[in-house]
mmCIF file of C-alpha atoms in Angstrom:
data_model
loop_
_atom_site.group_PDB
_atom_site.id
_atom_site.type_symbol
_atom_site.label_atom_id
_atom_site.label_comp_id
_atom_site.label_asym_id
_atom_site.label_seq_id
_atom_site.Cartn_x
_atom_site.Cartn_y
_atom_site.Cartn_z
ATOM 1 C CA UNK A 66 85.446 19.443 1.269
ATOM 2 C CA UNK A 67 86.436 17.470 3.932
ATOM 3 C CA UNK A 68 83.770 16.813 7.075
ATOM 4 C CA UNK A 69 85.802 18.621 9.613
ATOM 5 C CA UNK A 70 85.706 22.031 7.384
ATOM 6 C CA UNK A 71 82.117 21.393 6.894
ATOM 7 C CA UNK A 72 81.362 21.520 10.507
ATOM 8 C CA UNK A 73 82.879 25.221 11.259
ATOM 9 C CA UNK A 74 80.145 25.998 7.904
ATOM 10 C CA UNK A 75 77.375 24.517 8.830
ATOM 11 C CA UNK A 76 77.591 25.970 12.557
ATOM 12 C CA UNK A 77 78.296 29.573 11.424
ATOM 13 C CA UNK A 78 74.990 28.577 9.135
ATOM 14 C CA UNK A 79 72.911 28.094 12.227
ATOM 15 C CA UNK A 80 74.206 31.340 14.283
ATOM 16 C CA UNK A 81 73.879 34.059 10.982
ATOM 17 C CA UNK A 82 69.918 34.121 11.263
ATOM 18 C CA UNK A 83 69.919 35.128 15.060
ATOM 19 C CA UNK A 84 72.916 37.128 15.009
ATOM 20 C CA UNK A 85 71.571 38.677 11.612
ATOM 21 C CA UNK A 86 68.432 39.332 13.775
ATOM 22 C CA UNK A 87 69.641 41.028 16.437
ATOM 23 C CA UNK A 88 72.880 42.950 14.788
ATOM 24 C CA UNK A 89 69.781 44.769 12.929
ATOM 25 C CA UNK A 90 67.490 45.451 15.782
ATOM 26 C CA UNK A 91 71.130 46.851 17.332
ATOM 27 C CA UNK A 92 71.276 49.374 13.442
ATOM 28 C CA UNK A 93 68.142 50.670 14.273
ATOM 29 C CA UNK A 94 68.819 50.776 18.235
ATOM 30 C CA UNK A 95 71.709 52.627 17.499
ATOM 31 C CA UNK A 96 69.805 55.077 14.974
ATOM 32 C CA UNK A 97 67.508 56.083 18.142
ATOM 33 C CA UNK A 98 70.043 56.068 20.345
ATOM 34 C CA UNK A 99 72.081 58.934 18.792
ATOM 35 C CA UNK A 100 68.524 61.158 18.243
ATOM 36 C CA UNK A 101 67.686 60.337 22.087
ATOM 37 C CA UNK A 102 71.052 59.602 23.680
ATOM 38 C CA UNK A 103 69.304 60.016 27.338
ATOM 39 C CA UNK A 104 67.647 56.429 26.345
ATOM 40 C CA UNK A 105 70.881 54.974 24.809
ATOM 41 C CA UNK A 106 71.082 52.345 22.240
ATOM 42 C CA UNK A 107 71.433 49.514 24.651
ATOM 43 C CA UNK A 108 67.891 49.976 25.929
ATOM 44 C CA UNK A 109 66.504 50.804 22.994
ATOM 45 C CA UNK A 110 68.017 47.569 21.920
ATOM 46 C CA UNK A 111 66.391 45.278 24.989
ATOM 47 C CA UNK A 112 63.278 47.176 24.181
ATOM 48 C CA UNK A 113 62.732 46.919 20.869
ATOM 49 C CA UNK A 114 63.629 42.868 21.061
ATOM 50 C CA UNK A 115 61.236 42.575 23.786
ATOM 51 C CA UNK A 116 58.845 43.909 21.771
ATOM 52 C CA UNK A 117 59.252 41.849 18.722
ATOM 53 C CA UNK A 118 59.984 39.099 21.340
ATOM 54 C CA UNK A 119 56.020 39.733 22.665
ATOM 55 C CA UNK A 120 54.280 39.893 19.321
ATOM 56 C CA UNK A 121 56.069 36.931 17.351
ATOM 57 C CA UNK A 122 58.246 34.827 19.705
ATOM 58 C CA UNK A 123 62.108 33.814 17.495
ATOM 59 C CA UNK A 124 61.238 30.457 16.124
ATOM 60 C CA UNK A 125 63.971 27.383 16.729
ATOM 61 C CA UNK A 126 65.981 28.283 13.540
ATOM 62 C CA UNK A 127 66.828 31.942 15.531
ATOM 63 C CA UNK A 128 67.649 30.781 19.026
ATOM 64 C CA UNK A 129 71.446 29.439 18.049
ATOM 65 C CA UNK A 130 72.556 33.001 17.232
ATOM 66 C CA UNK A 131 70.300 34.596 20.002
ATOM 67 C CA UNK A 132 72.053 32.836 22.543
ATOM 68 C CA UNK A 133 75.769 33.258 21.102
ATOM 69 C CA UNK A 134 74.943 36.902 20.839
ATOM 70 C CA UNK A 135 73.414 37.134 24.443
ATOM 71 C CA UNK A 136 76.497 35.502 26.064
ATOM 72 C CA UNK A 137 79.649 35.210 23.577
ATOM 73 C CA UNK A 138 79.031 39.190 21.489
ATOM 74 C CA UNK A 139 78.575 40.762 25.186
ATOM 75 C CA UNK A 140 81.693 38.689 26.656
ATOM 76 C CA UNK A 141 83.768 40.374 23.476
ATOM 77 C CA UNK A 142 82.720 43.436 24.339
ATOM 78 C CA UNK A 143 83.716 43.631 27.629
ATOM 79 C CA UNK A 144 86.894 42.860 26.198
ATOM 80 C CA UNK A 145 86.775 46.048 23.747
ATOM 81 C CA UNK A 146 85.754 48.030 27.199
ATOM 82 C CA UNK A 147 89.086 47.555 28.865
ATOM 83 C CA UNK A 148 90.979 48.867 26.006
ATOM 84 C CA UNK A 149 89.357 52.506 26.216
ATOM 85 C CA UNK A 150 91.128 52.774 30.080
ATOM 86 C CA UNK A 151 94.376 53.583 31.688
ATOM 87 C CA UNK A 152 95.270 52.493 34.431
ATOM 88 C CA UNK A 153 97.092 55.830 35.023
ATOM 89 C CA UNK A 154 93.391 57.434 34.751
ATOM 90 C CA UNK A 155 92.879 56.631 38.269
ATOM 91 C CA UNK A 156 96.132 58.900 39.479
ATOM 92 C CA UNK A 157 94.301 61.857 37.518
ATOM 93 C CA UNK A 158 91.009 62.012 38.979
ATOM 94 C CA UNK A 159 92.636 63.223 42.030
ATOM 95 C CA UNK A 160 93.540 61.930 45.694
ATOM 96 C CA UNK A 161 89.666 63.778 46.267
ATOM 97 C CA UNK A 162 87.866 61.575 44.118
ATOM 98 C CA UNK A 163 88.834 58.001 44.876
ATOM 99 C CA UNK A 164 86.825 58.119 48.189
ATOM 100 C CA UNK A 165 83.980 59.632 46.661
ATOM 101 C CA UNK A 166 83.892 56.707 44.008
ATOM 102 C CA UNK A 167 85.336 53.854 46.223
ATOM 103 C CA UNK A 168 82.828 55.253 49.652
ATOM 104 C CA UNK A 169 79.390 54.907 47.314
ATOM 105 C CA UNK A 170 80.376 51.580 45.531
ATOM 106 C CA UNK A 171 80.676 49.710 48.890
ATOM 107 C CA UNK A 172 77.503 52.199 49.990
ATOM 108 C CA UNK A 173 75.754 50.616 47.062
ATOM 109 C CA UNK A 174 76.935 46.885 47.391
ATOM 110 C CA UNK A 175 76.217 46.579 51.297
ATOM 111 C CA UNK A 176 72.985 48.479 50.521
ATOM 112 C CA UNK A 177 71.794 46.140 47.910
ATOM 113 C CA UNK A 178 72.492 43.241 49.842
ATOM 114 C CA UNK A 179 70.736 44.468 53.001
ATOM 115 C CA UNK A 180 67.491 46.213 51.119
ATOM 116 C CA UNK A 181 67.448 43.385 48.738
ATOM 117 C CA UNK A 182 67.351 40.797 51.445
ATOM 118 C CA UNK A 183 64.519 43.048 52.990
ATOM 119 C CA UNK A 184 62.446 43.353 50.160
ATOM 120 C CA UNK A 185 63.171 39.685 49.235
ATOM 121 C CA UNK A 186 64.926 40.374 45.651
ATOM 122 C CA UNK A 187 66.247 36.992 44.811
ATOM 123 C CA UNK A 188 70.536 36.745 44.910
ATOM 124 C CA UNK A 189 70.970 37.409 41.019
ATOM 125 C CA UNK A 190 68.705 40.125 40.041
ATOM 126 C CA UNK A 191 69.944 41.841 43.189
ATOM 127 C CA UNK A 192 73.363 41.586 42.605
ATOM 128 C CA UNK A 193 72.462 42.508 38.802
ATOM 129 C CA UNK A 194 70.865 45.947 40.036
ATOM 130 C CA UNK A 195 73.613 46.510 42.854
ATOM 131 C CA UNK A 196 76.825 46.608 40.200
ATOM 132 C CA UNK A 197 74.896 48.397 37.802
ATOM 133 C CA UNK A 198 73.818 51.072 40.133
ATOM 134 C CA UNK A 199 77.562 50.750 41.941
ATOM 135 C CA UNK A 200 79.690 50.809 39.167
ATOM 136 C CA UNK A 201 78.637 51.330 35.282
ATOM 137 C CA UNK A 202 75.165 50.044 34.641
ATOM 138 C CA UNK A 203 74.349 47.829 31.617
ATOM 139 C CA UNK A 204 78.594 47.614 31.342
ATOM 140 C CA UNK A 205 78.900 46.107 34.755
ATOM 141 C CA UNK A 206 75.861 44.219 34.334
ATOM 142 C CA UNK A 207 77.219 42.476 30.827
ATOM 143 C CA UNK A 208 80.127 41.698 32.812
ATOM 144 C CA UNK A 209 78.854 39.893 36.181
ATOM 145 C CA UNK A 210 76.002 38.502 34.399
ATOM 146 C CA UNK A 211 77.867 35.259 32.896
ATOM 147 C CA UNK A 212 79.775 35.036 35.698
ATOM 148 C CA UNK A 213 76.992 34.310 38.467
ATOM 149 C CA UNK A 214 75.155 32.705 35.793
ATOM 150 C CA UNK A 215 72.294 35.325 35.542
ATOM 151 C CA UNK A 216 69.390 34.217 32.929
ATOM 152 C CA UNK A 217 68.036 36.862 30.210
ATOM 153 C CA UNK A 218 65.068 37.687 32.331
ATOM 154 C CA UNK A 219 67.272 38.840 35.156
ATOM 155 C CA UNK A 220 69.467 41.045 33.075
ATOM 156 C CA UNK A 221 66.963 42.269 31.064
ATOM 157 C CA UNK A 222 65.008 43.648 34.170
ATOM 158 C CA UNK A 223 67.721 45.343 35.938
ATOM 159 C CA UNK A 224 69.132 47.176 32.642
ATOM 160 C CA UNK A 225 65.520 48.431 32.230
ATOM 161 C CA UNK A 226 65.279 49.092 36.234
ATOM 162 C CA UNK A 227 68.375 51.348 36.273
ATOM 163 C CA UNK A 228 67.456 52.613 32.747
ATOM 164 C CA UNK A 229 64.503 54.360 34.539
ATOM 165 C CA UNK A 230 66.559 56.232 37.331
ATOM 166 C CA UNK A 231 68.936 57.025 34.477
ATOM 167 C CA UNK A 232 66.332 58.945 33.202
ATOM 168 C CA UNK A 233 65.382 60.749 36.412
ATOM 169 C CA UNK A 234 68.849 61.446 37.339
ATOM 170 C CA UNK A 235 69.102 63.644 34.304
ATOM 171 C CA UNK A 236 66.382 65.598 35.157
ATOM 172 C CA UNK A 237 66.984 65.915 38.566
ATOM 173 C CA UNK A 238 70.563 66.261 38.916
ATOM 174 C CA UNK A 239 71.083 69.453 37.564
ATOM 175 C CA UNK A 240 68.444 70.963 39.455
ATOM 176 C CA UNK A 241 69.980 69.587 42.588
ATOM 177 C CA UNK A 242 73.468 71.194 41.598
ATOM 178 C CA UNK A 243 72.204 74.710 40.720
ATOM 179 C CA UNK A 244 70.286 74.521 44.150
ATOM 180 C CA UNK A 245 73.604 73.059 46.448
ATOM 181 C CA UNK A 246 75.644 75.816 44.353
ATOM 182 C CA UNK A 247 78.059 72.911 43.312
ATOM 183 C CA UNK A 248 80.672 73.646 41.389
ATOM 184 C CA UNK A 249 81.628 72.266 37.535
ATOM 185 C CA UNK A 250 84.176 70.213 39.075
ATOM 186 C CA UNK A 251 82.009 68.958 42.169
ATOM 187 C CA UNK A 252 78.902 68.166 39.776
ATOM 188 C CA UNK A 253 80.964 66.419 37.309
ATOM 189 C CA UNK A 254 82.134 64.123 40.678
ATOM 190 C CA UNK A 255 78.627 63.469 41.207
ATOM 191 C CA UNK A 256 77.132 63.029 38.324
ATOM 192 C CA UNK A 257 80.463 60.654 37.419
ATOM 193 C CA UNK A 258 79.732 58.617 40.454
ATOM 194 C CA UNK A 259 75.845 58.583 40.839
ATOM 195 C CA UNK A 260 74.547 58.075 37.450
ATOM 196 C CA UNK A 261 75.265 54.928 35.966
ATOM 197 C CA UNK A 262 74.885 54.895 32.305
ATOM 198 C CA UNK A 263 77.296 56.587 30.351
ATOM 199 C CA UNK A 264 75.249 58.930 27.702
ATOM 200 C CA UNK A 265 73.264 59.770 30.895
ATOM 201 C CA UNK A 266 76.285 60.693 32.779
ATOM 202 C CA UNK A 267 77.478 62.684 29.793
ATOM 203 C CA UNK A 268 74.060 64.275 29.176
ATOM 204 C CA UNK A 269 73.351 65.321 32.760
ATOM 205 C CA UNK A 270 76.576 66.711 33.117
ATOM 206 C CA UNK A 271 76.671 68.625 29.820
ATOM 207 C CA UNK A 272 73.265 70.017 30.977
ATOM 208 C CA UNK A 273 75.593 71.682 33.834
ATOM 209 C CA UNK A 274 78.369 72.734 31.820
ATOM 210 C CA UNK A 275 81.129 71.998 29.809
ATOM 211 C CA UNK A 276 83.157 71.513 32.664
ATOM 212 C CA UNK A 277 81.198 69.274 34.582
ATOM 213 C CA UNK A 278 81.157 66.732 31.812
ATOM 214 C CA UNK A 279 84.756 66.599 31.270
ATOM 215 C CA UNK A 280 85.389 65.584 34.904
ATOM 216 C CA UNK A 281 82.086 63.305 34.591
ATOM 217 C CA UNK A 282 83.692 61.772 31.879
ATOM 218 C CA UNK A 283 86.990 61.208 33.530
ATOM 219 C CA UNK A 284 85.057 59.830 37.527
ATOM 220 C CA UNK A 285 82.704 57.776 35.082
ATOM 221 C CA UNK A 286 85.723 55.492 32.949
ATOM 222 C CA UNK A 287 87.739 55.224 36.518
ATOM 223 C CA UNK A 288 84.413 54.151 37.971
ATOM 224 C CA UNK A 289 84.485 51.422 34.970
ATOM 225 C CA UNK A 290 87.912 50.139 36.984
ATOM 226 C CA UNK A 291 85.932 49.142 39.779
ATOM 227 C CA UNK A 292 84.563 46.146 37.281
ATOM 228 C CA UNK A 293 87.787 44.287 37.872
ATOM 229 C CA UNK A 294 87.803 43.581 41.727
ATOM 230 C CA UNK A 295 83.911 42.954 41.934
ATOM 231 C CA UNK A 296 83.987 40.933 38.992
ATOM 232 C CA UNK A 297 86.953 38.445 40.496
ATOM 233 C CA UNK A 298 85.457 38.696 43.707
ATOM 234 C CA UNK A 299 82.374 37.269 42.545
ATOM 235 C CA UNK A 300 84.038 34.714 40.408
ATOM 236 C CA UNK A 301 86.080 33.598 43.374
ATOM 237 C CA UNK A 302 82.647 33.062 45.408
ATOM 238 C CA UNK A 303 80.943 31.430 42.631
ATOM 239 C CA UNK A 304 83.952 29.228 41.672
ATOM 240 C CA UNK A 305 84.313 28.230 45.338
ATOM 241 C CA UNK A 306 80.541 27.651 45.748
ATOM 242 C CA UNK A 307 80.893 25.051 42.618
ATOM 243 C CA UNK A 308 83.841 23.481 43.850
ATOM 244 C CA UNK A 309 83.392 20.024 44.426
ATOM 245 C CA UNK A 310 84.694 20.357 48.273
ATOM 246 C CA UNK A 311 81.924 22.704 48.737
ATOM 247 C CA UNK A 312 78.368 21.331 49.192
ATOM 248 C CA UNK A 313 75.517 22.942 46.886
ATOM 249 C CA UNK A 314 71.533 23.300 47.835
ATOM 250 C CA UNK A 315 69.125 21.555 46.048
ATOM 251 C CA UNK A 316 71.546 19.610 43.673
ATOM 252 C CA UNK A 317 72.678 22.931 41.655
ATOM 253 C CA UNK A 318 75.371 24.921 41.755
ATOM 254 C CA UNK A 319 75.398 29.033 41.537
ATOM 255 C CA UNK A 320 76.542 28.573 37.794
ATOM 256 C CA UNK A 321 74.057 25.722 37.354
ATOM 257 C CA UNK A 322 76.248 22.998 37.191
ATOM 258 C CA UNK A 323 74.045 19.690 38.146
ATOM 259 C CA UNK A 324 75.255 18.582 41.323
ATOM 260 C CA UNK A 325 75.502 14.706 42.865
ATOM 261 C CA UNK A 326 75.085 14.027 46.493
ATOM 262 C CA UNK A 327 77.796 15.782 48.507
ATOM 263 C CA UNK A 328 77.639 18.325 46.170
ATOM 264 C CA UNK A 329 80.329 17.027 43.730
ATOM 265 C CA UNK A 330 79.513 17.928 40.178
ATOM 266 C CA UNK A 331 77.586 15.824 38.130
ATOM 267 C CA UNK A 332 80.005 13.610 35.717
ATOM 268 C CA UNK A 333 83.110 15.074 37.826
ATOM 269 C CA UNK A 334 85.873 12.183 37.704
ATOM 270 C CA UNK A 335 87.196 10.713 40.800
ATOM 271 C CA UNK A 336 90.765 11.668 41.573
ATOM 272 C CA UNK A 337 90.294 15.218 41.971
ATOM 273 C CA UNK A 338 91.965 15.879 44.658
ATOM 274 C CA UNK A 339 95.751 16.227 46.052
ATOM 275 C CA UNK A 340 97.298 13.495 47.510
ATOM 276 C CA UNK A 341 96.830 15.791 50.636
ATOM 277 C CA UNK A 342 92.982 16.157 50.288
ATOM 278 C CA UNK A 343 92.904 19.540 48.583
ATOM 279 C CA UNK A 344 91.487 20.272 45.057
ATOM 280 C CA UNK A 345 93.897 20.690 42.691
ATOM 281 C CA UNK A 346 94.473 23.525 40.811
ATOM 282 C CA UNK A 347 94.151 22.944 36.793
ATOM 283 C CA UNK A 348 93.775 25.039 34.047
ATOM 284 C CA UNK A 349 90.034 24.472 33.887
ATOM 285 C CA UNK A 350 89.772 25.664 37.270
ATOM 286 C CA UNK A 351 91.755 28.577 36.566
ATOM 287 C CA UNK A 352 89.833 29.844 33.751
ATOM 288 C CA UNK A 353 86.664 28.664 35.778
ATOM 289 C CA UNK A 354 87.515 30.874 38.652
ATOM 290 C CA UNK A 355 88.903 33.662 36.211
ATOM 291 C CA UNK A 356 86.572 34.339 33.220
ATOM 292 C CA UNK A 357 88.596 34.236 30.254
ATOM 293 C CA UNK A 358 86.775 38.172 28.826
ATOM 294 C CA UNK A 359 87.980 39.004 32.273
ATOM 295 C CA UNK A 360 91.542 38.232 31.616
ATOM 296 C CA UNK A 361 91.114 40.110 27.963
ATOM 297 C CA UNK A 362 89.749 42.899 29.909
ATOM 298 C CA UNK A 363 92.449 43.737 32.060
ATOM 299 C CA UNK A 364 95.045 42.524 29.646
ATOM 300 C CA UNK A 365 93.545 45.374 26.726
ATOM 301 C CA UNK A 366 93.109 47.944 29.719
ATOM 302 C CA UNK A 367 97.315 47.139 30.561
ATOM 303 C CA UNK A 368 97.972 47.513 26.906
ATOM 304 C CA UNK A 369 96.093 50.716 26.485
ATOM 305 C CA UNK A 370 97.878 52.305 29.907
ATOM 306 C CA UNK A 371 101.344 51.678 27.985
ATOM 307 C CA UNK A 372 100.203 53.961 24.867
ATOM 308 C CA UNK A 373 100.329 51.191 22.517
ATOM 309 C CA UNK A 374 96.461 51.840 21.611
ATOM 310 C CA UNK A 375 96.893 54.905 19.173
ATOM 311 C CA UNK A 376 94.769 58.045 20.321
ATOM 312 C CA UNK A 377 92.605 58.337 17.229
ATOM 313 C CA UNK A 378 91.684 54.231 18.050
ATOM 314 C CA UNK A 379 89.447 55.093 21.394
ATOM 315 C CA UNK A 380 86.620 56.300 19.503
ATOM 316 C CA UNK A 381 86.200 53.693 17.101
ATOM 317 C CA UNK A 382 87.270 50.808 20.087
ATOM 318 C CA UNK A 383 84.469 52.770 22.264
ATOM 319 C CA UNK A 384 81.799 52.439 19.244
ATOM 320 C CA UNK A 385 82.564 48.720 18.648
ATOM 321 C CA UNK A 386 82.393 48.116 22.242
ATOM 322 C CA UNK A 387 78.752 49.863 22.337
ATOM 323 C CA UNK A 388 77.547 48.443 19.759
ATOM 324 C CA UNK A 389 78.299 44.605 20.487
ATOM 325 C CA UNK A 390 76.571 45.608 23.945
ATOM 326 C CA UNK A 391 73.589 46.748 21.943
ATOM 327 C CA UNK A 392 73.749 43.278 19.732
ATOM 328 C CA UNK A 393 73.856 41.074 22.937
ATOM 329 C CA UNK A 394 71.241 43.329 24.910
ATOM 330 C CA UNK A 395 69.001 43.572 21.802
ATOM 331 C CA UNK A 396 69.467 39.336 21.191
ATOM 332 C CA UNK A 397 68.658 39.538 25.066
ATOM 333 C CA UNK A 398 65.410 41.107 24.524
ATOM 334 C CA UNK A 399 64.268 39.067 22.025
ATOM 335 C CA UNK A 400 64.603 36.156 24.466
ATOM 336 C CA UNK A 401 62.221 37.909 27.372
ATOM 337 C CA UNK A 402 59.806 36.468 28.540
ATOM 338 C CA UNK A 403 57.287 39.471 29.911
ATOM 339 C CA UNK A 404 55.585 37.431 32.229
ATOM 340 C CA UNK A 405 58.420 37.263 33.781
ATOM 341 C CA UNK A 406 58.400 41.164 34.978
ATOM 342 C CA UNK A 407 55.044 40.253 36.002
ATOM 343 C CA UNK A 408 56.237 37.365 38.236
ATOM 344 C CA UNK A 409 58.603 39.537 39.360
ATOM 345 C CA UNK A 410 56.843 42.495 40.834
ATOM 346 C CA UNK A 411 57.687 45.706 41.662
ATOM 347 C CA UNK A 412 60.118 44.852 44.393
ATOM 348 C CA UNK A 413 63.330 45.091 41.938
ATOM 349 C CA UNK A 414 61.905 48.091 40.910
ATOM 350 C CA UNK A 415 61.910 49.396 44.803
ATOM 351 C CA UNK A 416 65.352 48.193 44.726
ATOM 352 C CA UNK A 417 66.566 50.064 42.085
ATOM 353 C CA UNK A 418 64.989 53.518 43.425
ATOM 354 C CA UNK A 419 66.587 52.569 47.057
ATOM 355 C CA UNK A 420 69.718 51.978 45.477
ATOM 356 C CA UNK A 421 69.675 55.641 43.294
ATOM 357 C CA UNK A 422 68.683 57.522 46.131
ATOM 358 C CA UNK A 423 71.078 56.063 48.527
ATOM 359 C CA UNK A 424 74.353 56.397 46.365
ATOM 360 C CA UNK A 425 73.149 59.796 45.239
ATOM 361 C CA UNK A 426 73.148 60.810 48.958
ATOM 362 C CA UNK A 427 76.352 59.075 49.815
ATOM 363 C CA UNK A 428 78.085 60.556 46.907
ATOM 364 C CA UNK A 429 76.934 64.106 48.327
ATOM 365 C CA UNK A 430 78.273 62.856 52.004
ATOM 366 C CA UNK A 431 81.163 62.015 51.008
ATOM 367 C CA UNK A 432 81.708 65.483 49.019
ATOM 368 C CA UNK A 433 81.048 67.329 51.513
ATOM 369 C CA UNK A 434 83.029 65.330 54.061
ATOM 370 C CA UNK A 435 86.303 65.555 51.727
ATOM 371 C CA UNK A 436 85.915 69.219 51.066
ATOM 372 C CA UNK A 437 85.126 68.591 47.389
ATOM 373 C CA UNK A 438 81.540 69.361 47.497
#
């Protein structure tokens, strides 16, 4: 066997005891996660690695296939997300709903920025717990977190942080709907736009009724849309912060890329530049500025809006997707360091309660103000 087949061997040699490591945590995860689907199997996943993580820390021969399942398994599964929407979804949630959804995700992002800054929240873990309590929690959080470059503490901490007022949501929410008098259709819309996780969207709104969780069901995958713009919008700023005609702080970049003096990438070639002074645009810029699961997400989310994707595909696309999120969250929780909650405080945590109780409220303004509550 010649060297160059060897090499694709011996590195799928290295990644198998990680992955193997936390594609079983994920089994069990899973297991739990269908007897207490309030909790999820994504949690249960970062929980149960964390714990392992605590008593016996992976040695050296697990890291490899840790990391590829932290960043590469969760990349391919926000792939497999886009391919369980149509874009003609968003026409059938109604001309009522669109404000409600689009109104508390820029509630959500302005708030996070503002209360974050207040409560000093550093830029990642409060962006982490803004799109996850804007848009689809741990979803929206696998998606933005390679693309700011957020490290396993940071994501680990905001999908337990949301996981919490996931939790409370389905207690309270029902209570709040029988006391407003909201309708199945009204709940579902708030429930669909103010709970982020999707069993806990589906099990507060089945708590209300059967219809309630059919319209929660339908708010909650349009809601999922909203990944797309935030997602390039952030990529944009971050690619443009790492440009090498922008200048970084402190010699690194937002994705971490060493930086020279003048901010130009370290190792960047001379030459990079226009014969008019601007950057040019290449195909590593392109796919710098436009993450390549990205691309496959709105590319399988076109496909599926054209009918190609056969009907009785969803579920088993939708169970793939989950469980590669539970792999990468559980291979994510094996590589938390608890201290690190420690050093972090309970401000995130403030955060995240700010964050529910503000988009809960909005959601209920904006009901009320479209004539939908």
């Amino acid at each position: 066997m010649t060297e160059a087949a060897v090499r694709p061997l011996d590195r799928a040699g290295r990644l198998l005891p990680g992955l193997a490591l936390a594609t079983g945590i994920a089994l069990v995860a899973t297991v739990i996660g269908r007897f207490l689907p309030v909790v999820g199997a994504p949690v249960s996943g970062v929980l149960i690695g964390a714990v392992i993580g605590t008593i016996r820390r992976p040695g050296a021969v697990f890291r490899p296939g840790i990391s590829t399942a932290s960043k590469t398994v969760l990349q391919c599964s926000v792939v497999l997300l886009g391919a369980q929407l149509s874009l003609l979804q968003v026409a059938r949630v109604g001309v009522a709903s669109l404000p409600v959804m689009l109104g508390t995700l820029v509630v959500c992002l302005l708030a996070a920025w503002g209360i974050g800054r207040a409560l000093g929240v550093v830029g990642n873990l409060r962006m982490l717990i803004g799109v996850g309590t804007g848009i689809c929690g741990a979803s929206a959080i696998a998606a933005v977190a390679p693309v700011i470059g957020a490290v396993s503490i940071e994501v680990a901490y905001a999908v337990s942080t949301i996981f919490l007022f996931n939790v409370a949501a389905v207690v309270v929410f029902p209570v709040v709907g029988h006391a407003l008098g909201m309708s199945q259709h009204a709940f579902g819309l708030f429930a669909g736009t103010a709970v982020n996780d999707t069993s806990s969207v589906v099990a507060a709104a089945s708590t209300y009724g059967a219809g309630a969780a059919d319209s929660a069901v339908v708010v909650k995958l349009v809601r999922t849309l909203m990944i797309i713009p935030v997602v390039l919008g952030l990529a944009w700023f971050v690619g443009r912060r790492s440009d090498p005609t922008t200048v970084a702080t402190d010699g690194v970049a937002l994705d971490g890329t060493a930086q020279s003096s003048g901010g130009v990438p370290a190792g960047a070639r001379p030459g990079a530049t226009s014969p008019s002074g601007r950057p040019r645009w290449s195909a590593r810029r392109v796919t710098r500025l436009v993450p390549w699961f990205l691309i496959g997400f709105v590319l399988a989310a076109a496909v599926n809006s054209t009918g190609l994707v056969p009907g009785p595909a969803h579920p088993v696309i939708a169970a793939v997707a989950a469980f590669l999120i539970t792999v990468a969250l559980s291979a994510i929780g094996l590589s938390t360091d608890l201290a690190g909650f420690r050093r972090a405080g309970f401000r995130p945590l403030l955060l995240g309660g700010a964050l529910w109780v503000v988009v809960s409220l909005s959601s209920l303004g904006l009901q009320a103000l479209t004539g939908s509550l």
